CSV table of C-alpha atoms and ligand atoms in Angstrom, one decimal:
chain,number,residue,atom,x,y,z
A,30,UNK,CA,-69.5,-42.4,7.4
A,31,UNK,CA,-68.8,-38.7,6.6
A,32,UNK,CA,-71.0,-36.2,8.4
A,33,UNK,CA,-72.5,-33.0,7.0
A,34,UNK,CA,-73.5,-30.4,9.5
A,35,UNK,CA,-76.3,-28.2,8.4
A,36,UNK,CA,-74.8,-24.7,8.0
A,37,UNK,CA,-75.9,-21.6,9.9
A,38,UNK,CA,-77.9,-20.3,6.8
A,39,UNK,CA,-80.0,-23.4,6.9
A,40,UNK,CA,-81.8,-22.1,10.1
A,41,UNK,CA,-82.8,-18.7,8.6
A,42,UNK,CA,-85.8,-20.4,7.1
A,43,UNK,CA,-86.7,-21.9,10.4
A,44,UNK,CA,-86.2,-19.1,12.9
A,45,UNK,CA,-89.2,-16.9,13.6
A,46,UNK,CA,-89.3,-13.3,12.6
A,47,UNK,CA,-89.6,-12.4,16.3
A,48,UNK,CA,-86.3,-14.0,17.3
A,49,UNK,CA,-84.5,-12.7,14.3
A,50,UNK,CA,-85.3,-9.2,15.6
A,51,UNK,CA,-84.3,-9.9,19.2
A,52,UNK,CA,-81.5,-7.7,20.6
A,53,UNK,CA,-79.0,-9.5,22.8
A,54,UNK,CA,-79.1,-8.6,26.5
A,55,UNK,CA,-76.7,-5.7,26.8
A,56,UNK,CA,-75.2,-7.1,30.1
A,57,UNK,CA,-75.4,-10.9,29.6
A,58,UNK,CA,-73.9,-10.8,26.1
A,59,UNK,CA,-70.6,-9.4,27.6
A,60,UNK,CA,-70.5,-12.0,30.4
A,61,UNK,CA,-68.1,-14.3,28.5
A,62,UNK,CA,-65.5,-11.5,28.3
A,63,UNK,CA,-65.4,-11.4,32.1
A,64,UNK,CA,-63.7,-14.8,32.0
A,65,UNK,CA,-60.7,-13.6,30.0
A,66,UNK,CA,-57.6,-13.8,32.2
A,67,UNK,CA,-56.5,-10.4,33.4
A,68,UNK,CA,-59.8,-8.7,32.8
A,69,UNK,CA,-61.2,-6.5,35.6
A,70,UNK,CA,-64.9,-6.5,35.2
A,71,UNK,CA,-67.0,-3.4,36.2
A,72,UNK,CA,-69.8,-4.9,34.2
A,73,UNK,CA,-72.7,-6.6,35.9
A,74,UNK,CA,-74.4,-5.5,39.0
A,75,UNK,CA,-73.5,-8.8,40.7
A,76,UNK,CA,-73.9,-8.9,44.5
A,77,UNK,CA,-71.0,-10.0,46.7
A,78,UNK,CA,-71.7,-13.6,47.8
A,79,UNK,CA,-69.9,-13.2,51.1
A,80,UNK,CA,-72.6,-10.8,52.2
A,81,UNK,CA,-75.2,-13.6,51.8
A,82,UNK,CA,-76.1,-15.5,55.0
A,83,UNK,CA,-75.5,-19.0,53.6
A,84,UNK,CA,-72.2,-20.3,54.6
A,85,UNK,CA,-72.4,-24.0,53.5
A,86,UNK,CA,-75.0,-26.4,52.3
A,87,UNK,CA,-75.3,-30.1,53.2
A,88,UNK,CA,-77.8,-32.6,52.0
A,89,UNK,CA,-78.1,-36.4,52.1
A,90,UNK,CA,-79.0,-38.6,49.1
A,91,UNK,CA,-79.6,-42.3,48.6
A,92,UNK,CA,-76.8,-44.1,47.0
A,93,UNK,CA,-77.8,-45.9,43.7
A,94,UNK,CA,-75.6,-48.9,44.6
A,95,UNK,CA,-77.4,-49.4,47.9
A,96,UNK,CA,-80.8,-47.7,48.2
A,97,UNK,CA,-80.7,-48.0,52.0
A,98,UNK,CA,-77.3,-46.2,52.3
A,99,UNK,CA,-77.3,-42.4,52.5
A,100,UNK,CA,-74.4,-40.3,51.7
A,101,UNK,CA,-73.9,-36.7,52.9
A,102,UNK,CA,-72.8,-34.1,50.4
A,103,UNK,CA,-71.5,-30.9,51.8
A,104,UNK,CA,-70.8,-27.8,49.7
A,105,UNK,CA,-68.4,-25.6,51.8
A,106,UNK,CA,-68.4,-21.8,51.8
A,107,UNK,CA,-65.9,-21.3,49.0
A,108,UNK,CA,-67.6,-23.8,46.7
A,109,UNK,CA,-71.1,-22.5,47.4
A,110,UNK,CA,-70.5,-19.1,45.8
A,111,UNK,CA,-71.4,-20.1,42.2
A,112,UNK,CA,-74.7,-21.3,43.5
A,113,UNK,CA,-75.5,-18.0,45.2
A,114,UNK,CA,-74.4,-15.9,42.3
A,115,UNK,CA,-75.8,-15.1,38.8
A,116,UNK,CA,-74.4,-17.5,36.3
A,117,UNK,CA,-74.3,-18.0,32.5
A,118,UNK,CA,-77.5,-17.9,30.6
A,119,UNK,CA,-77.1,-21.4,29.1
A,120,UNK,CA,-76.4,-22.9,32.5
A,121,UNK,CA,-74.0,-23.4,35.3
A,122,UNK,CA,-70.7,-24.2,33.5
A,123,UNK,CA,-70.0,-27.3,35.6
A,124,UNK,CA,-73.4,-28.8,35.1
A,125,UNK,CA,-73.4,-27.9,31.4
A,126,UNK,CA,-70.2,-29.8,31.0
A,127,UNK,CA,-71.5,-32.8,32.9
A,128,UNK,CA,-74.7,-32.9,30.9
A,129,UNK,CA,-72.9,-32.4,27.6
A,130,UNK,CA,-70.8,-35.5,28.3
A,131,UNK,CA,-74.0,-37.4,29.3
A,132,UNK,CA,-75.5,-36.6,25.9
A,133,UNK,CA,-72.3,-37.8,24.2
A,134,UNK,CA,-72.5,-41.1,26.2
A,135,UNK,CA,-76.3,-41.6,25.8
A,136,UNK,CA,-76.7,-40.7,22.2
A,137,UNK,CA,-73.2,-41.4,20.7
A,138,UNK,CA,-72.8,-37.8,19.6
A,139,UNK,CA,-69.7,-35.7,19.8
A,140,UNK,CA,-69.6,-32.2,21.1
A,141,UNK,CA,-67.1,-30.2,19.0
A,142,UNK,CA,-65.1,-32.1,16.4
A,143,UNK,CA,-66.5,-35.5,15.5
A,144,UNK,CA,-64.3,-38.4,16.6
A,145,UNK,CA,-64.8,-40.2,13.3
A,146,UNK,CA,-63.0,-37.5,11.4
A,147,UNK,CA,-66.0,-35.4,10.4
A,148,UNK,CA,-66.3,-31.7,11.1
A,149,UNK,CA,-68.0,-30.0,14.1
A,150,UNK,CA,-71.4,-31.5,14.8
A,151,UNK,CA,-72.8,-28.0,15.6
A,152,UNK,CA,-74.7,-28.8,18.7
A,153,UNK,CA,-74.6,-27.8,22.3
A,154,UNK,CA,-76.7,-27.8,25.5
A,155,UNK,CA,-78.8,-25.1,27.2
A,156,UNK,CA,-80.4,-25.4,30.6
A,157,UNK,CA,-84.0,-24.4,31.2
A,158,UNK,CA,-86.4,-24.1,34.1
A,159,UNK,CA,-87.7,-27.6,33.3
A,160,UNK,CA,-88.0,-28.8,29.7
A,161,UNK,CA,-91.4,-27.0,29.5
A,162,UNK,CA,-89.6,-23.7,29.6
A,163,UNK,CA,-87.3,-24.7,26.8
A,164,UNK,CA,-90.1,-26.1,24.7
A,165,UNK,CA,-92.0,-22.8,25.0
A,166,UNK,CA,-88.9,-20.7,24.2
A,167,UNK,CA,-88.1,-23.0,21.2
A,168,UNK,CA,-91.6,-22.5,19.9
A,169,UNK,CA,-91.1,-18.8,20.1
A,170,UNK,CA,-87.8,-19.1,18.4
A,171,UNK,CA,-89.2,-21.2,15.5
A,172,UNK,CA,-92.8,-20.4,14.9
A,173,UNK,CA,-94.4,-17.5,13.1
A,174,UNK,CA,-98.1,-16.8,13.4
A,175,UNK,CA,-100.0,-18.7,10.7
A,176,UNK,CA,-97.3,-21.4,10.4
A,177,UNK,CA,-98.4,-25.0,10.3
A,178,UNK,CA,-96.7,-27.5,12.6
A,179,UNK,CA,-97.0,-31.2,12.8
A,180,UNK,CA,-97.9,-32.7,16.2
A,181,UNK,CA,-98.3,-36.4,17.1
A,182,UNK,CA,-101.9,-37.1,18.1
A,183,UNK,CA,-102.8,-37.5,20.9
A,184,UNK,CA,-100.2,-35.0,22.1
A,185,UNK,CA,-98.8,-34.0,25.5
A,186,UNK,CA,-101.5,-31.5,26.7
A,187,UNK,CA,-98.8,-29.1,28.1
A,188,UNK,CA,-97.7,-28.1,24.6
A,189,UNK,CA,-101.2,-27.4,23.2
A,190,UNK,CA,-101.6,-24.0,24.7
A,191,UNK,CA,-98.0,-23.1,23.8
A,192,UNK,CA,-98.7,-23.8,20.2
A,193,UNK,CA,-102.1,-22.2,20.4
A,194,UNK,CA,-100.6,-19.0,21.7
A,195,UNK,CA,-98.2,-18.9,18.7
A,196,UNK,CA,-101.3,-18.8,16.5
A,197,UNK,CA,-100.1,-21.7,14.4
A,198,UNK,CA,-102.1,-24.6,12.9
A,199,UNK,CA,-101.5,-27.9,14.7
A,200,UNK,CA,-101.7,-30.7,12.1
A,201,UNK,CA,-102.4,-33.9,14.0
A,202,UNK,CA,-100.4,-37.0,12.9
A,203,UNK,CA,-102.0,-40.2,14.2
A,204,UNK,CA,-100.1,-42.6,16.4
A,205,UNK,CA,-100.5,-46.3,17.2
A,206,UNK,CA,-98.7,-48.8,19.4
A,207,UNK,CA,-95.5,-48.2,17.4
A,208,UNK,CA,-95.5,-44.5,17.7
A,209,UNK,CA,-96.2,-41.9,15.0
A,210,UNK,CA,-97.7,-43.5,11.9
A,211,UNK,CA,-95.1,-42.6,9.3
A,212,UNK,CA,-97.4,-43.7,6.5
A,213,UNK,CA,-100.0,-41.1,7.6
A,214,UNK,CA,-97.3,-38.4,7.9
A,215,UNK,CA,-96.1,-39.3,4.4
A,216,UNK,CA,-99.7,-38.9,3.1
A,217,UNK,CA,-100.1,-35.5,4.8
A,218,UNK,CA,-96.8,-34.3,3.4
A,219,UNK,CA,-97.3,-35.6,-0.1
A,220,UNK,CA,-100.8,-34.1,-0.4
A,221,UNK,CA,-99.9,-30.8,1.2
A,222,UNK,CA,-101.7,-28.0,-0.6
A,223,UNK,CA,-99.5,-26.1,-3.0
A,224,UNK,CA,-100.9,-22.8,-1.8
A,225,UNK,CA,-99.9,-23.4,1.8
A,226,UNK,CA,-96.6,-22.9,3.6
A,227,UNK,CA,-95.1,-26.4,4.4
A,228,UNK,CA,-94.7,-27.4,8.0
A,229,UNK,CA,-91.3,-26.5,9.6
A,230,UNK,CA,-91.6,-28.7,12.7
A,231,UNK,CA,-92.7,-32.0,14.1
A,232,UNK,CA,-93.3,-32.4,17.8
A,233,UNK,CA,-93.1,-35.9,19.3
A,234,UNK,CA,-92.6,-37.7,22.6
A,235,UNK,CA,-90.8,-40.9,21.5
A,236,UNK,CA,-90.5,-42.8,24.8
A,237,UNK,CA,-93.4,-43.6,27.1
A,238,UNK,CA,-95.4,-40.9,25.5
A,239,UNK,CA,-97.5,-38.7,27.6
A,240,UNK,CA,-100.5,-39.5,27.2
A,241,UNK,CA,-100.4,-42.8,25.3
A,242,UNK,CA,-97.5,-44.5,27.1
A,243,UNK,CA,-96.2,-45.7,23.7
A,244,UNK,CA,-92.6,-45.9,22.7
A,245,UNK,CA,-91.9,-45.4,19.0
A,246,UNK,CA,-90.2,-48.4,17.3
A,247,UNK,CA,-86.8,-48.0,15.7
A,248,UNK,CA,-88.3,-48.5,12.2
A,249,UNK,CA,-90.8,-45.7,12.7
A,250,UNK,CA,-88.1,-43.4,14.0
A,251,UNK,CA,-86.0,-44.0,10.9
A,252,UNK,CA,-89.0,-43.4,8.6
A,253,UNK,CA,-89.9,-40.2,10.4
A,254,UNK,CA,-86.3,-39.0,10.1
A,255,UNK,CA,-86.2,-39.8,6.4
A,256,UNK,CA,-89.4,-37.8,5.9
A,257,UNK,CA,-87.9,-34.9,7.9
A,258,UNK,CA,-84.9,-34.9,5.5
A,259,UNK,CA,-87.1,-35.3,2.4
A,260,UNK,CA,-89.7,-32.6,3.4
A,261,UNK,CA,-87.3,-30.4,5.3
A,262,UNK,CA,-88.7,-30.1,8.8
A,263,UNK,CA,-87.0,-30.0,12.2
A,264,UNK,CA,-87.9,-32.7,14.8
A,265,UNK,CA,-88.7,-31.5,18.3
A,266,UNK,CA,-87.9,-34.6,20.3
A,267,UNK,CA,-89.4,-34.1,23.8
A,268,UNK,CA,-88.0,-36.9,25.8
A,269,UNK,CA,-88.6,-36.6,29.6
A,270,UNK,CA,-89.2,-40.4,29.8
A,271,UNK,CA,-86.0,-41.5,28.0
A,272,UNK,CA,-84.5,-42.8,31.2
A,273,UNK,CA,-87.7,-44.5,32.2
A,274,UNK,CA,-87.6,-47.1,29.5
A,275,UNK,CA,-88.2,-50.6,30.7
A,276,UNK,CA,-89.2,-52.4,27.5
A,277,UNK,CA,-88.0,-56.0,27.0
A,278,UNK,CA,-86.3,-55.3,23.7
A,279,UNK,CA,-83.2,-53.2,23.2
A,280,UNK,CA,-83.8,-49.5,23.7
A,281,UNK,CA,-84.5,-47.8,20.3
A,282,UNK,CA,-82.1,-45.0,19.5
A,283,UNK,CA,-83.2,-41.4,19.9
A,284,UNK,CA,-83.7,-39.1,16.9
A,285,UNK,CA,-80.7,-37.2,18.1
A,286,UNK,CA,-78.6,-40.4,17.9
A,287,UNK,CA,-80.2,-41.5,14.6
A,288,UNK,CA,-79.5,-38.4,12.6
A,289,UNK,CA,-75.8,-39.2,13.0
A,290,UNK,CA,-76.0,-42.9,12.2
A,291,UNK,CA,-78.7,-43.0,9.5
A,292,UNK,CA,-77.3,-42.3,6.0
A,293,UNK,CA,-78.9,-39.3,4.4
A,294,UNK,CA,-77.6,-39.4,0.8
A,295,UNK,CA,-74.6,-40.3,-1.4
A,296,UNK,CA,-71.8,-38.1,-2.6
A,297,UNK,CA,-68.9,-39.4,-4.8
A,298,UNK,CA,-70.1,-42.9,-4.2
A,299,UNK,CA,-70.0,-42.6,-0.5
A,300,UNK,CA,-73.0,-42.3,1.9
A,301,UNK,CA,-73.0,-39.5,4.4
A,302,UNK,CA,-75.1,-38.5,7.4
A,303,UNK,CA,-76.5,-35.1,7.9
A,304,UNK,CA,-76.9,-33.6,11.4
A,305,UNK,CA,-78.7,-30.5,12.8
A,306,UNK,CA,-82.3,-31.4,12.2
A,307,UNK,CA,-83.1,-32.6,15.8
A,308,UNK,CA,-83.7,-30.4,18.8
A,309,UNK,CA,-84.0,-32.6,21.9
A,310,UNK,CA,-85.5,-31.8,25.3
A,311,UNK,CA,-84.5,-33.8,28.4
A,312,UNK,CA,-85.6,-33.3,31.9
A,313,UNK,CA,-84.2,-34.0,35.4
A,314,UNK,CA,-87.9,-33.9,36.7
A,315,UNK,CA,-88.5,-37.6,36.4
A,316,UNK,CA,-85.0,-38.8,37.5
A,317,UNK,CA,-83.8,-36.4,40.2
A,318,UNK,CA,-86.7,-34.2,41.3
A,319,UNK,CA,-89.5,-32.3,39.5
A,320,UNK,CA,-89.0,-29.5,42.1
A,321,UNK,CA,-85.4,-28.7,41.0
A,322,UNK,CA,-87.0,-27.3,37.8
A,323,UNK,CA,-84.1,-28.3,35.5
A,324,UNK,CA,-84.4,-29.4,31.9
A,325,UNK,CA,-82.0,-29.2,29.1
A,326,UNK,CA,-82.2,-28.7,25.3
A,327,UNK,CA,-79.7,-30.3,23.0
A,328,UNK,CA,-79.4,-29.4,19.4
A,329,UNK,CA,-78.3,-26.9,16.8
A,330,UNK,CA,-76.3,-23.9,18.2
A,331,UNK,CA,-78.2,-21.5,15.8
A,332,UNK,CA,-81.5,-22.3,17.5
A,333,UNK,CA,-80.1,-22.5,21.1
A,334,UNK,CA,-78.4,-19.2,20.7
A,335,UNK,CA,-81.9,-17.7,20.2
A,336,UNK,CA,-83.4,-19.7,23.0
A,337,UNK,CA,-80.7,-18.3,25.3
A,338,UNK,CA,-81.5,-14.8,24.1
A,339,UNK,CA,-85.1,-15.4,25.1
A,340,UNK,CA,-83.9,-16.6,28.5
A,341,UNK,CA,-81.5,-13.6,28.9
A,342,UNK,CA,-84.5,-11.3,28.2
A,343,UNK,CA,-86.9,-13.0,30.6
A,344,UNK,CA,-85.9,-15.2,33.6
A,345,UNK,CA,-82.1,-14.6,33.0
A,346,UNK,CA,-81.1,-18.3,33.8
A,347,UNK,CA,-82.1,-21.4,35.7
A,348,UNK,CA,-81.5,-21.0,39.5
A,349,UNK,CA,-77.8,-21.4,40.1
A,350,UNK,CA,-78.4,-23.0,43.4
A,351,UNK,CA,-80.5,-25.9,42.1
A,352,UNK,CA,-78.1,-26.3,39.3
A,353,UNK,CA,-75.2,-26.5,41.8
A,354,UNK,CA,-77.1,-29.1,43.9
A,355,UNK,CA,-77.9,-31.2,40.9
A,356,UNK,CA,-74.2,-30.9,39.7
A,357,UNK,CA,-72.8,-31.9,43.1
A,358,UNK,CA,-75.0,-34.9,43.3
A,359,UNK,CA,-74.4,-36.1,39.7
A,360,UNK,CA,-70.6,-35.4,40.0
A,361,UNK,CA,-70.4,-37.4,43.3
A,362,UNK,CA,-72.2,-40.3,41.5
A,363,UNK,CA,-70.4,-40.2,38.1
A,364,UNK,CA,-72.0,-41.6,35.0
A,365,UNK,CA,-72.0,-45.2,36.2
A,366,UNK,CA,-74.0,-44.5,39.3
A,367,UNK,CA,-76.3,-42.2,37.3
A,368,UNK,CA,-77.2,-44.9,34.9
A,369,UNK,CA,-77.6,-47.3,37.8
A,370,UNK,CA,-80.0,-44.9,39.4
A,371,UNK,CA,-82.0,-44.5,36.2
A,372,UNK,CA,-82.2,-48.2,35.8
A,373,UNK,CA,-83.5,-48.5,39.3
A,374,UNK,CA,-86.2,-45.9,38.6
A,375,UNK,CA,-87.2,-47.6,35.3
A,376,UNK,CA,-87.5,-50.9,37.2
A,377,UNK,CA,-89.7,-49.2,39.8
A,378,UNK,CA,-92.1,-48.0,37.1
A,379,UNK,CA,-92.0,-51.4,35.4
A,380,UNK,CA,-93.1,-53.0,38.6
A,381,UNK,CA,-95.9,-50.3,38.9
A,382,UNK,CA,-96.9,-51.0,35.3
A,383,UNK,CA,-97.1,-54.8,36.0
A,384,UNK,CA,-99.3,-54.3,39.1
A,385,UNK,CA,-101.6,-51.9,37.2
A,386,UNK,CA,-101.9,-54.2,34.2
A,387,UNK,CA,-102.5,-57.2,36.3
A,388,UNK,CA,-105.5,-55.5,38.1
A,389,UNK,CA,-106.7,-53.9,34.8
A,390,UNK,CA,-106.8,-57.4,33.2
A,391,UNK,CA,-108.5,-58.8,36.3
A,392,UNK,CA,-111.2,-56.2,36.6
A,393,UNK,CA,-111.7,-54.9,33.1
A,394,UNK,CA,-110.1,-57.4,30.8
A,395,UNK,CA,-112.8,-60.1,30.8
A,396,UNK,CA,-113.4,-63.1,33.0
A,397,UNK,CA,-114.7,-63.4,36.6
A,398,UNK,CA,-112.6,-61.1,38.8
A,399,UNK,CA,-114.0,-62.3,42.1
A,400,UNK,CA,-116.5,-64.7,43.5
A,401,UNK,CA,-120.0,-63.4,42.9
A,402,UNK,CA,-119.0,-61.3,39.9
A,403,UNK,CA,-120.3,-62.0,36.4
A,404,UNK,CA,-118.2,-62.4,33.3
A,405,UNK,CA,-119.0,-59.1,31.5
A,406,UNK,CA,-116.5,-59.7,28.7
A,407,UNK,CA,-113.6,-57.4,28.0
A,408,UNK,CA,-114.6,-53.9,29.0
A,409,UNK,CA,-111.5,-51.9,28.1
A,410,UNK,CA,-108.7,-52.0,25.5
A,411,UNK,CA,-105.2,-50.8,26.1
A,412,UNK,CA,-101.6,-51.0,24.9
A,413,UNK,CA,-99.0,-52.0,27.5
A,414,UNK,CA,-96.5,-49.1,28.0
A,415,UNK,CA,-92.7,-49.8,27.8
A,416,UNK,CA,-91.6,-46.6,29.4
A,417,UNK,CA,-93.0,-43.8,31.6
A,418,UNK,CA,-96.0,-43.8,33.8
A,419,UNK,CA,-99.2,-43.8,31.6
A,420,UNK,CA,-101.8,-46.2,30.4
A,421,UNK,CA,-104.0,-45.1,27.5
A,422,UNK,CA,-107.3,-47.0,27.8
A,423,UNK,CA,-110.0,-47.3,25.2
A,424,UNK,CA,-113.4,-47.7,26.6
A,425,UNK,CA,-115.8,-47.3,23.7
A,426,UNK,CA,-118.9,-48.3,25.6
A,427,UNK,CA,-118.9,-45.7,28.4
A,428,UNK,CA,-118.6,-42.1,29.2
A,429,UNK,CA,-116.1,-42.9,31.9
A,430,UNK,CA,-114.8,-39.4,32.2
A,431,UNK,CA,-118.1,-38.0,33.4
A,432,UNK,CA,-119.3,-40.9,35.5
A,433,UNK,CA,-116.1,-42.1,37.1
A,434,UNK,CA,-115.8,-39.1,39.5
A,435,UNK,CA,-119.1,-40.1,41.2
A,436,UNK,CA,-117.5,-43.5,42.0
A,437,UNK,CA,-114.4,-42.0,43.4
A,438,UNK,CA,-111.9,-42.6,40.6
A,439,UNK,CA,-110.2,-40.1,38.3
A,440,UNK,CA,-108.6,-40.4,35.0
A,441,UNK,CA,-107.9,-37.8,32.4
A,442,UNK,CA,-110.3,-37.7,29.4
A,443,UNK,CA,-108.4,-38.2,26.1
A,444,UNK,CA,-110.0,-35.1,24.5
A,445,UNK,CA,-107.6,-32.8,26.5
A,446,UNK,CA,-104.7,-34.3,24.4
A,447,UNK,CA,-106.3,-33.4,21.0
A,448,UNK,CA,-105.5,-29.8,19.9
A,449,UNK,CA,-108.3,-29.5,17.4
A,450,UNK,CA,-111.2,-30.4,19.6
A,451,UNK,CA,-111.8,-33.9,18.1
A,452,UNK,CA,-113.5,-36.5,20.2
A,453,UNK,CA,-111.8,-39.7,21.5
A,454,UNK,CA,-113.1,-42.6,23.7
A,455,UNK,CA,-109.7,-42.9,25.3
A,456,UNK,CA,-108.7,-41.9,28.9
A,457,UNK,CA,-105.2,-41.5,30.3
A,458,UNK,CA,-104.5,-43.3,33.5
A,459,UNK,CA,-101.3,-42.4,35.4
A,460,UNK,CA,-99.9,-45.2,37.6
A,461,UNK,CA,-96.7,-43.5,38.8
A,462,UNK,CA,-97.9,-42.6,42.3
A,463,UNK,CA,-100.4,-45.3,43.2
A,464,UNK,CA,-99.8,-47.7,46.0
A,465,UNK,CA,-100.4,-51.4,45.0
A,466,UNK,CA,-103.6,-51.6,47.1
A,467,UNK,CA,-105.0,-48.5,45.6
A,468,UNK,CA,-104.6,-49.9,42.1
A,469,UNK,CA,-107.0,-52.8,42.8
A,470,UNK,CA,-109.5,-50.5,44.3
A,471,UNK,CA,-109.2,-48.0,41.4
A,472,UNK,CA,-109.8,-50.9,38.9
A,473,UNK,CA,-112.8,-52.1,40.9
A,474,UNK,CA,-114.3,-48.6,40.8
A,475,UNK,CA,-113.6,-48.3,37.1
A,476,UNK,CA,-115.4,-51.6,36.5
A,477,UNK,CA,-118.4,-50.5,38.5
A,478,UNK,CA,-118.5,-47.3,36.4
A,479,UNK,CA,-118.3,-49.0,33.1
A,480,UNK,CA,-121.0,-51.4,34.0
A,481,UNK,CA,-123.3,-48.7,35.4
A,482,UNK,CA,-123.0,-46.6,32.3
A,483,UNK,CA,-123.5,-49.7,30.1
A,484,UNK,CA,-126.7,-50.6,31.9
A,485,UNK,CA,-128.0,-47.0,31.5
A,486,UNK,CA,-128.1,-47.5,27.7
B,26,PLP,C1,-94.0,-34.9,27.5
B,26,PLP,C2,-93.6,-33.9,28.5
B,26,PLP,N1,-92.9,-32.9,28.2
B,26,PLP,C3,-92.5,-32.0,29.1
B,26,PLP,C4,-92.9,-32.0,30.4
B,26,PLP,C5,-92.4,-31.0,31.3
B,26,PLP,O1,-91.4,-31.4,32.2
B,26,PLP,P1,-90.5,-30.5,33.1
B,26,PLP,O2,-90.8,-30.8,34.5
B,26,PLP,O3,-89.1,-30.8,32.7
B,26,PLP,O4,-90.8,-29.1,32.7
B,26,PLP,C6,-93.7,-33.1,30.8
B,26,PLP,C7,-94.1,-33.2,32.2
B,26,PLP,O5,-94.8,-34.1,32.6
B,26,PLP,C8,-94.0,-34.1,29.9
B,26,PLP,O6,-94.8,-35.2,30.2
């Protein structure tokens, strides 16, 4: 299928006034010239790495093929320098290359010229200090005060203050067990008031959503993409749980993948796809370590160029050293072992999900949990997650968030995930860190709380 890449002018409408006025960093914008053969650079105030005390770095890591086997990775003195030095704003070149190829493999996209004969796909990758950093910078790059943006509801609580700080209106699009309700989104867009600027963005977490744990179905994703094309908005695909998918069915394709494979229109009797409408955020936090603080954004160059300008004018770049550590580990594994590692992690969370759900069913799902207990009927409703580490529990009969603490169990009240102050009877329960014995005890305490509150009425 022929591919149309959205042209640079397309993004003029989307970029915020603030980033349009940004001046490039006077030093960092000249960095690429330093790499030209024969150039002697008197440019940056870079320190001389040989004056640093670090002479080598060694660490051990578990091998994905055999979890009890540890390998030692040593970065000798001459190879350590890039990790001790300032590096490119978009990321350490070796890591960027590795991650770009990962995106090609994972999402069937092509960096540079498209293999099926199309033109350039117009995307690249930029590193950030966690995906949170990149989401915040992308918001700055794309939102003007007073803009309306579409957010799935409930939404990841970490983006609510980002959007609030941008002074934009957050239009909540309801979700259900299959992800964003495309029919509701269609209604919102079709009845949008003539007098108001139309929304430019939709923010969504498509796998193992934080907080609902839901994974959007393929059908829904296709419908949302269709609406994005029809009503001209960009999809911010925040996907830190992509590699934590453990659903029984085949993994639904990402929005970044779908924009290449879903036909957009017809020209001269031939269907074509249109790319450049998806900005994707990935994270190494859930798969390598949250402490590395490495996330990556993948999407239109026009947007990422501005994100990089924001980086160059603020924190300069992600730590070269953590990028080097991540690169050396990933490079030593190769893609096969990386995917094996992520499958192992997904299996770990699936097992946690199963234990949690078993105890949830036992203590709050109806029936007699243990001798001496009464059957109180079903006390809580939930949808079983297929990725990630969250359960979203509906407990209409109780004020669990206020009474549970007294009984020694904590869950996050659903209201913190609603940007416009609406009420919800849901709570988010995270099962990622719990030991199996703690799960049963937590469910016992939740049952006690629910029954106490019920008897108070
Ligand atoms: C949906 C979502 N987006 C972004 C983040 C931030 O992740 P990072 O550690 O990459 O900044 C999180 C962290 O929990 C998250 O759940």
